[in-house]
């Protein structure tokens, strides 16, 4: 590989890393949740992305999210959705990506996290360990 091509590749990689680190992490707070057998009403506060979406398409944190079922602006939103497992996707400058947050209608918001315990149990609330 020519030195100029290698240098360009390194610059592109560095720009990507800097861009990724400069983006604020997204966060979601479930302010309130009420569910019946058919649907749930969530009061959610989402920040750190330009838009966010809930989808029934499964995905893990960092994967590209191709189906945005319900799209919302950031901030506090009241969301009525089916009482099913929903996955949160966030939009940034690079497109739509799964955030790692899962809303289990009759349970609570759960986050997939990268610890041994979470990997073994798959979907574990990282704050409570449940």
XYZ file of C-alpha atoms in Angstrom, residues 11-110:
100
model
C -6.810 10.441 8.652
C -10.260 9.101 7.761
C -10.136 6.672 10.680
C -9.069 9.432 13.079
C -11.873 11.720 11.859
C -14.389 8.923 12.377
C -13.130 8.259 15.927
C -13.122 11.966 16.831
C -16.618 12.402 15.376
C -17.891 9.400 17.318
C -16.339 10.553 20.592
C -17.605 14.113 20.107
C -21.205 12.932 19.829
C -22.904 13.050 23.212
C -24.164 9.672 24.391
C -27.879 9.206 24.141
C -29.871 8.664 27.287
C -33.410 7.589 28.010
C -35.350 8.073 31.219
C -38.675 6.348 31.728
C -40.595 8.981 33.694
C -43.811 6.954 33.827
C -45.250 3.732 32.374
C -48.799 2.425 32.407
C -49.769 -0.742 30.544
C -52.881 -2.758 29.910
C -53.115 -5.988 27.937
C -53.092 -4.180 24.564
C -50.938 -1.079 24.853
C -48.605 0.919 27.041
C -48.357 4.624 27.623
C -44.808 5.748 28.337
C -43.580 9.160 29.389
C -40.010 9.126 28.100
C -37.213 11.679 28.223
C -34.680 11.012 25.470
C -31.589 13.130 24.789
C -28.296 12.884 22.933
C -29.699 12.163 19.446
C -31.406 14.345 16.842
C -34.461 12.051 16.603
C -35.388 8.716 18.099
C -37.686 5.896 17.180
C -39.262 2.805 18.640
C -39.405 -0.291 16.476
C -40.475 -3.894 16.900
C -37.514 -5.011 14.759
C -34.936 -6.604 17.101
C -31.405 -5.241 17.169
C -28.429 -4.710 19.430
C -26.583 -1.538 20.337
C -24.627 -0.081 17.431
C -26.391 -2.019 14.666
C -27.977 -0.071 11.820
C -31.695 0.434 12.445
C -33.552 0.099 9.142
C -37.177 0.300 10.270
C -38.312 3.291 12.307
C -41.913 2.651 13.333
C -42.560 5.655 15.581
C -40.303 8.727 15.152
C -40.081 11.454 17.814
C -37.986 14.571 18.504
C -35.760 14.639 21.591
C -37.153 15.774 24.919
C -40.043 14.488 26.982
C -42.647 12.635 24.948
C -45.817 10.748 25.793
C -45.804 7.588 23.709
C -48.651 5.125 23.202
C -47.381 1.867 21.760
C -48.406 -1.793 21.603
C -47.688 -3.843 24.716
C -44.803 -5.644 23.017
C -41.025 -5.523 23.195
C -39.829 -2.331 21.501
C -36.276 -1.339 20.604
C -35.038 2.253 20.710
C -33.132 3.643 17.719
C -31.429 7.010 17.612
C -30.590 9.182 14.624
C -27.271 10.984 14.453
C -25.216 12.474 11.611
C -24.336 8.994 10.361
C -27.870 7.545 10.203
C -30.136 5.432 12.400
C -28.616 3.039 14.939
C -29.943 0.792 17.694
C -29.280 2.406 21.056
C -29.369 -0.748 23.180
C -32.501 0.257 25.109
C -35.415 -2.158 25.096
C -38.897 -1.325 26.346
C -40.630 -4.437 27.626
C -44.222 -3.287 27.930
C -45.172 -5.076 31.113
C -41.702 -4.975 32.650
C -39.694 -1.761 32.296
C -36.973 -0.187 30.181
C -33.976 -2.451 30.002
